[in-house]
Tab-separated table of C-alpha atoms in Angstrom:
chain	number	residue	atom	x	y	z
A	1	MET	CA	111.250	108.512	136.420
A	2	SER	CA	107.815	109.300	134.984
A	3	GLU	CA	105.560	106.650	133.481
A	4	GLN	CA	105.539	108.475	130.143
A	5	SER	CA	109.329	108.554	129.848
A	6	THR	CA	109.519	104.752	130.257
A	7	LYS	CA	106.731	104.007	127.788
A	8	GLN	CA	107.617	101.374	125.197
A	9	PRO	CA	106.316	101.274	121.621
A	10	SER	CA	103.615	98.737	120.784
A	11	LYS	CA	104.516	95.461	119.079
A	12	PHE	CA	103.109	96.733	115.800
A	13	GLN	CA	105.013	100.012	116.133
A	14	GLN	CA	108.241	98.061	116.634
A	15	ALA	CA	107.480	95.916	113.577
A	16	ILE	CA	107.080	98.923	111.266
A	17	THR	CA	110.235	100.780	112.339
A	18	GLY	CA	111.984	102.323	109.351
A	19	GLU	CA	111.068	104.259	106.234
A	20	TRP	CA	108.633	102.540	103.869
A	21	HIS	CA	108.680	103.108	100.106
A	22	GLY	CA	105.916	102.336	97.645
A	23	MET	CA	104.190	103.304	94.425
A	24	PRO	CA	100.523	102.585	95.208
A	25	SER	CA	98.192	102.421	92.245
A	26	VAL	CA	95.122	104.641	92.062
A	27	PHE	CA	91.838	103.206	90.766
A	28	ASP	CA	88.475	104.802	90.205
A	29	ALA	CA	85.386	103.241	91.750
A	30	ASP	CA	84.823	100.978	88.727
A	31	GLY	CA	88.307	99.481	88.979
A	32	ASN	CA	90.027	101.418	86.191
A	33	HIS	CA	93.724	102.164	86.782
A	34	THR	CA	94.272	105.939	86.646
A	35	GLY	CA	97.862	106.402	87.862
A	36	PHE	CA	100.142	106.220	90.890
A	37	ASN	CA	100.916	107.915	94.172
A	38	LYS	CA	104.634	107.618	95.010
A	39	VAL	CA	104.945	107.474	98.801
A	40	ASN	CA	107.645	107.579	101.470
A	41	ARG	CA	106.284	107.177	104.996
A	42	ALA	CA	107.233	106.253	108.547
A	43	SER	CA	105.690	105.953	112.001
A	44	VAL	CA	108.263	107.345	114.439
A	45	PHE	CA	108.261	106.658	118.198
A	46	GLU	CA	110.156	109.338	120.123
A	47	GLY	CA	109.946	109.654	123.902
A	48	ASP	CA	106.275	109.514	124.788
A	49	ARG	CA	105.012	110.494	121.319
A	50	THR	CA	104.391	108.689	118.049
A	51	THR	CA	104.296	110.722	114.842
A	52	TYR	CA	103.266	109.374	111.473
A	53	TRP	CA	104.587	111.262	108.433
A	54	MET	CA	104.018	110.673	104.739
A	55	GLU	CA	105.426	112.356	101.637
A	56	THR	CA	103.446	111.819	98.436
A	57	ASP	CA	103.862	112.496	94.718
A	58	PHE	CA	100.449	112.050	93.098
A	59	GLN	CA	101.233	110.953	89.540
A	60	ASN	CA	97.728	110.919	88.178
A	61	SER	CA	95.414	112.608	85.729
A	62	GLY	CA	91.700	113.252	85.583
A	63	PRO	CA	89.253	114.240	88.335
A	64	LEU	CA	90.933	112.197	91.071
A	65	ARG	CA	94.051	114.370	90.890
A	66	ASN	CA	92.194	117.489	91.966
A	67	ARG	CA	90.837	115.589	94.927
A	68	PHE	CA	93.941	113.770	96.169
A	69	ASP	CA	96.967	115.832	95.120
A	70	THR	CA	98.438	117.588	98.166
A	71	ALA	CA	100.689	119.953	96.172
A	72	GLY	CA	103.765	118.696	98.014
A	73	ALA	CA	102.398	119.212	101.531
A	74	ARG	CA	103.762	116.629	103.961
A	75	PHE	CA	101.263	114.563	105.938
A	76	GLU	CA	102.108	114.558	109.647
A	77	PHE	CA	99.823	113.503	112.461
A	78	GLY	CA	100.040	112.230	116.008
A	79	VAL	CA	99.246	108.630	116.948
A	80	ILE	CA	98.182	107.255	120.326
A	81	ASP	CA	100.153	104.025	120.052
A	82	SER	CA	99.012	100.746	121.597
A	83	ASP	CA	98.456	97.100	120.677
A	84	SER	CA	94.739	97.581	121.391
A	85	ASN	CA	93.970	100.565	119.159
A	86	ARG	CA	96.198	103.031	117.305
A	87	ILE	CA	94.334	106.346	117.416
A	88	TYR	CA	95.068	108.967	114.742
A	89	CYS	CA	94.874	112.511	116.088
A	90	GLY	CA	95.029	114.684	112.950
A	91	PRO	CA	95.128	117.056	111.275
A	92	ASP	CA	95.546	114.838	108.193
A	93	PHE	CA	93.747	111.716	109.447
A	94	VAL	CA	91.310	111.274	112.327
A	95	GLY	CA	90.235	107.781	113.407
A	96	SER	CA	91.875	104.566	114.556
A	97	GLY	CA	93.568	101.315	113.598
A	98	ARG	CA	93.097	97.862	115.138
A	99	PRO	CA	96.211	95.625	115.209
A	100	TYR	CA	96.144	91.834	114.868
A	101	GLY	CA	99.789	90.851	115.155
A	102	LEU	CA	101.468	92.171	112.001
A	103	LEU	CA	98.167	93.285	110.478
A	104	VAL	CA	96.425	96.566	111.223
A	105	ASP	CA	92.883	97.227	110.025
A	106	SER	CA	92.208	100.983	110.141
A	107	ASN	CA	89.177	103.198	109.645
A	108	TYR	CA	89.692	106.969	109.626
A	109	TYR	CA	88.635	110.214	107.978
A	110	SER	CA	90.685	112.535	105.781
A	111	PRO	CA	89.466	116.157	105.979
A	112	GLY	CA	91.668	117.174	103.042
A	113	TRP	CA	90.339	114.437	100.765
A	114	ASN	CA	86.823	114.417	102.274
A	115	THR	CA	86.880	110.618	102.322
A	116	ASP	CA	86.362	107.940	104.938
A	117	LEU	CA	89.092	105.344	104.515
A	118	ARG	CA	89.353	101.664	105.304
A	119	THR	CA	93.067	100.893	105.172
A	120	VAL	CA	94.562	97.436	105.676
A	121	ASN	CA	98.312	96.880	106.079
A	122	LEU	CA	99.918	93.460	106.528
A	123	ILE	CA	103.651	93.083	107.090
A	124	LEU	CA	105.266	89.977	105.557
A	125	PRO	CA	108.780	89.759	107.071
A	126	SER	CA	109.645	86.618	105.094
A	127	HIS	CA	108.955	88.485	101.843
A	128	GLY	CA	110.347	91.859	102.970
A	129	LEU	CA	107.037	93.496	102.073
A	130	GLN	CA	104.102	95.412	103.462
A	131	VAL	CA	100.869	94.684	101.565
A	132	TYR	CA	98.810	97.887	101.589
A	133	SER	CA	95.340	98.926	100.455
A	134	SER	CA	92.914	101.785	101.067
A	135	GLN	CA	89.271	101.957	100.078
A	136	LEU	CA	88.048	105.575	100.077
A	137	PHE	CA	84.374	106.338	100.675
A	138	GLU	CA	81.826	109.137	100.811
A	139	ALA	CA	79.544	107.588	103.441
A	140	ASP	CA	78.944	104.113	101.916
A	141	THR	CA	79.798	105.153	98.349
A	142	LEU	CA	83.214	104.052	97.104
A	143	VAL	CA	85.035	106.837	95.243
A	144	ALA	CA	88.560	105.425	94.790
A	145	VAL	CA	90.973	102.652	95.760
A	146	PHE	CA	94.714	102.862	96.470
A	147	ASN	CA	96.787	99.694	96.692
A	148	GLY	CA	100.357	98.440	96.332
A	149	LEU	CA	103.378	96.870	97.980
A	150	TYR	CA	105.964	98.639	100.147
A	151	VAL	CA	109.561	97.849	101.137
A	152	VAL	CA	111.301	99.176	104.244
A	153	THR	CA	114.741	100.745	104.645
A	154	GLN	CA	116.783	101.970	107.595
A	155	ASP	CA	119.439	103.991	105.728
A	156	HIS	CA	117.793	105.325	102.589
A	157	ASP	CA	119.072	108.892	102.993
A	158	SER	CA	122.741	107.862	103.251
A	159	ASN	CA	123.216	104.597	101.336
A	160	PRO	CA	123.381	104.690	97.502
A	161	ASP	CA	122.873	100.916	97.316
A	162	THR	CA	119.658	101.211	99.329
A	163	GLN	CA	118.496	104.057	97.101
A	164	ALA	CA	119.146	101.950	93.996
A	165	PHE	CA	117.266	99.009	95.544
A	166	VAL	CA	114.234	101.218	96.202
A	167	GLU	CA	114.245	102.718	92.719
A	168	ASN	CA	114.376	99.247	91.170
A	169	PHE	CA	111.506	98.087	93.385
A	170	LEU	CA	109.376	101.100	92.459
A	171	ALA	CA	110.010	100.471	88.751
A	172	GLN	CA	108.842	96.879	89.195
A	173	GLU	CA	105.737	98.095	90.981
A	174	GLN	CA	104.908	100.401	88.085
A	175	GLN	CA	105.125	97.459	85.705
A	176	ALA	CA	103.027	95.110	87.860
A	177	ALA	CA	100.524	97.409	89.535
A	178	SER	CA	97.826	97.515	86.856
A	179	LYS	CA	97.896	93.768	86.132
A	180	PRO	CA	94.415	92.327	86.709
A	181	PHE	CA	93.458	89.773	89.351
A	182	ILE	CA	93.176	86.710	87.119
A	183	LEU	CA	93.689	83.218	88.538
A	184	PRO	CA	95.165	80.409	86.389
A	185	VAL	CA	93.128	80.118	83.219
A	186	LYS	CA	93.912	76.589	81.960
A	187	HIS	CA	95.874	74.815	84.706
A	188	ALA	CA	94.476	73.073	87.771
A	189	GLY	CA	96.469	73.195	90.977
A	190	GLN	CA	96.499	73.961	94.684
A	191	TRP	CA	97.192	76.885	96.950
A	192	ARG	CA	98.814	75.799	100.201
A	193	GLY	CA	99.769	77.763	103.272
A	194	GLU	CA	98.940	78.684	106.835
A	195	PHE	CA	96.861	81.427	108.406
A	196	GLU	CA	97.355	83.096	111.749
A	197	VAL	CA	93.958	83.289	113.438
A	198	TYR	CA	92.870	86.018	115.896
A	199	ASP	CA	89.615	86.288	117.801
A	200	ASP	CA	87.379	89.345	118.152
A	201	LYS	CA	89.501	90.546	121.083
A	202	GLN	CA	92.669	90.589	118.911
A	203	GLN	CA	94.093	87.547	120.708
A	204	LEU	CA	96.119	85.036	118.689
A	205	LEU	CA	94.335	81.688	118.869
A	206	GLY	CA	96.837	79.719	116.778
A	207	THR	CA	97.054	78.704	113.142
A	208	THR	CA	94.936	77.089	110.462
A	209	ALA	CA	96.335	75.064	107.567
A	210	VAL	CA	94.819	76.102	104.225
A	211	LEU	CA	94.480	73.910	101.134
A	212	ILE	CA	92.587	75.231	98.108
A	213	ASP	CA	91.989	72.867	95.175
A	214	TYR	CA	91.327	74.745	91.959
A	215	THR	CA	90.136	73.329	88.617
A	216	PRO	CA	89.221	75.540	85.631
A	217	VAL	CA	86.045	74.533	83.815
A	218	SER	CA	86.122	77.364	81.263
A	219	LEU	CA	88.380	80.296	80.451
A	220	THR	CA	86.569	82.440	83.042
A	221	SER	CA	85.322	79.935	85.643
A	222	ALA	CA	86.652	77.258	87.982
A	223	ASP	CA	85.550	74.767	90.616
A	224	VAL	CA	87.112	75.429	94.026
A	225	ARG	CA	87.300	73.357	97.202
A	226	VAL	CA	88.681	74.970	100.378
A	227	GLN	CA	89.889	72.872	103.307
A	228	LEU	CA	90.738	74.548	106.623
A	229	SER	CA	92.186	72.592	109.529
A	230	GLY	CA	93.350	73.869	112.904
A	231	VAL	CA	91.736	76.697	114.854
A	232	ILE	CA	89.209	76.961	112.010
A	233	ASP	CA	88.187	73.466	110.908
A	234	ARG	CA	85.792	73.201	107.968
A	235	SER	CA	85.617	72.653	104.220
A	236	PHE	CA	83.468	74.217	101.522
A	237	SER	CA	83.136	74.251	97.733
A	238	TYR	CA	81.942	76.686	95.116
A	239	ARG	CA	82.033	77.573	91.434
A	240	ARG	CA	83.753	80.894	90.840
A	241	SER	CA	83.505	82.959	87.670
A	242	ARG	CA	84.835	86.256	86.386
A	243	THR	CA	83.467	88.891	84.017
A	244	ASN	CA	86.137	91.563	83.545
A	245	GLN	CA	86.996	92.686	87.118
A	246	VAL	CA	83.765	91.354	88.679
A	247	HIS	CA	84.037	87.946	90.391
A	248	ARG	CA	81.178	85.669	91.472
A	249	PHE	CA	80.929	82.776	93.935
A	250	GLU	CA	78.053	80.548	92.870
A	251	GLY	CA	77.618	77.777	95.456
A	252	PRO	CA	76.803	75.173	96.497
A	253	ASP	CA	78.370	76.079	99.866
A	254	VAL	CA	79.071	79.811	99.531
A	255	PHE	CA	77.478	82.554	97.458
A	256	GLY	CA	78.712	86.094	96.904
A	257	ASN	CA	80.699	88.408	94.694
A	258	GLY	CA	83.740	90.633	94.532
A	259	ARG	CA	85.481	93.311	92.516
A	260	ALA	CA	89.154	93.509	91.648
A	261	TYR	CA	91.293	96.630	91.577
A	262	GLY	CA	94.424	95.525	89.758
A	263	ARG	CA	96.118	92.710	91.698
A	264	TYR	CA	93.731	93.097	94.664
A	265	LEU	CA	90.333	91.427	95.004
A	266	TRP	CA	87.739	92.340	97.648
A	267	SER	CA	84.888	89.878	98.075
A	268	THR	CA	82.076	88.789	100.377
A	269	GLN	CA	81.097	85.115	100.572
A	270	HIS	CA	77.945	83.982	102.401
A	271	PHE	CA	77.682	80.401	103.663
A	272	TYR	CA	74.509	78.670	102.588
A	273	GLY	CA	72.112	77.909	105.443
A	274	GLU	CA	74.275	79.607	108.092
A	275	ALA	CA	74.642	83.052	109.670
A	276	LEU	CA	78.272	83.063	108.567
A	277	LYS	CA	80.205	85.032	105.976
A	278	ILE	CA	83.762	85.833	104.923
A	279	LYS	CA	84.830	89.311	103.842
A	280	SER	CA	88.201	88.998	102.161
A	281	ARG	CA	91.045	90.902	100.574
A	282	ASP	CA	93.217	88.687	98.373
A	283	THR	CA	96.367	89.964	96.669
A	284	LEU	CA	98.429	88.402	93.886
A	285	LEU	CA	101.982	89.076	95.066
A	286	ASP	CA	103.867	87.926	91.966
A	287	ASP	CA	103.672	86.204	88.587
A	288	LYS	CA	103.952	82.785	90.292
A	289	GLY	CA	100.393	82.955	91.620
A	290	THR	CA	101.366	83.604	95.257
A	291	LEU	CA	98.345	84.869	97.205
A	292	CYS	CA	98.350	87.079	100.280
A	293	ALA	CA	94.953	86.421	101.836
A	294	ILE	CA	93.112	88.263	104.610
A	295	TRP	CA	89.788	86.661	105.581
A	296	ASN	CA	87.471	88.245	108.145
A	297	PHE	CA	84.867	85.791	109.459
A	298	TYR	CA	81.538	87.113	110.774
A	299	ALA	CA	79.033	84.947	112.645
A	300	GLY	CA	75.587	86.410	113.157
A	301	GLY	CA	76.911	89.718	111.844
A	302	LYS	CA	79.585	89.895	114.570
A	303	GLU	CA	83.343	89.609	114.186
A	304	GLN	CA	84.461	86.028	114.860
A	305	TYR	CA	87.940	85.514	113.393
A	306	THR	CA	90.540	87.546	111.542
A	307	ALA	CA	92.739	85.133	109.602
A	308	PHE	CA	95.592	85.895	107.219
A	309	GLY	CA	98.681	84.463	105.579
A	310	VAL	CA	100.502	83.683	102.339
A	311	LEU	CA	99.364	80.850	100.069
A	312	ASP	CA	101.811	79.366	97.546
A	313	TRP	CA	100.513	78.147	94.175
A	314	HIS	CA	101.398	74.592	93.131
A	315	PRO	CA	100.395	74.086	89.479
A	316	GLY	CA	98.939	70.799	88.317
A	317	GLU	CA	97.982	69.536	84.905
A	318	GLN	CA	96.576	71.643	82.105
A	319	VAL	CA	92.882	70.775	82.011
A	320	LEU	CA	91.751	73.055	79.190
A	321	ASN	CA	93.443	71.832	76.030
A	322	ALA	CA	93.034	72.275	72.301
A	323	ARG	CA	89.821	70.818	70.916
A	324	TYR	CA	89.329	69.156	67.568
A	325	VAL	CA	86.454	68.191	65.311
A	326	GLN	CA	86.872	65.094	63.185
A	327	PRO	CA	86.320	65.849	59.462
């Protein structure tokens, strides 16, 4: 029997088996919501080949539609599948993806869209979701952002109950997708959870417990203390503020900024006095304040850790209350 005929799919390929359904939002470069792109997609392992297909319905208006609408053409491209690198062989996308467990961080080029994409997908089995985002560039210039949640099915074509479940999920996504990334305005509290931590060679090192204390000091700013214990063991504090969709991190321990595109916030945070930074993508998963966080640590400009997980919000007391002036 040939080596090719006994080839097994990668761990990530096994994890994404099935047909995924989503209604990703489309944002312009400034963060304005412009519409949706309804998507069905799957990565199919057959014999010694992996084929990725995607059917899209670009429900959008304005200049981005002319660029990204495929007029019903189905995306279909070959993938060299492995747990080291997933290589995309065209014609629709050319580039590669780098798996870290259930996360894949991809960078590839779309000839049809003339954009270079950074796409991050994280599967959350406990939530039944895939948390997706794409940043689309011309060289280093951002031109658009796609993001949204996906659910997976195994029998969508034949099961009316599954079809109804998907339609209900997509309707919920349409309602939630343009909500802005705004953290609690008047209540203090904590985010608690655990990150998986991978090194620069994509090896799982273990876990890190995450505790984030959060206290609003105004309607658009808060004091934050982050405590990490485990594989990554450190604590740091900062004042964060928000003006519309622009977020700032104002020391004393980290400085940086970020921009939100709906429920998704991308940021870069530089540690004071160190050659260390975090580049993050944080996603508000629901109205309860649940955060899906992906933090990429860089030391001396080189990849150090890729850490990710879900953080649950535990509200505390209301610290911004009505004020009064005595007559």
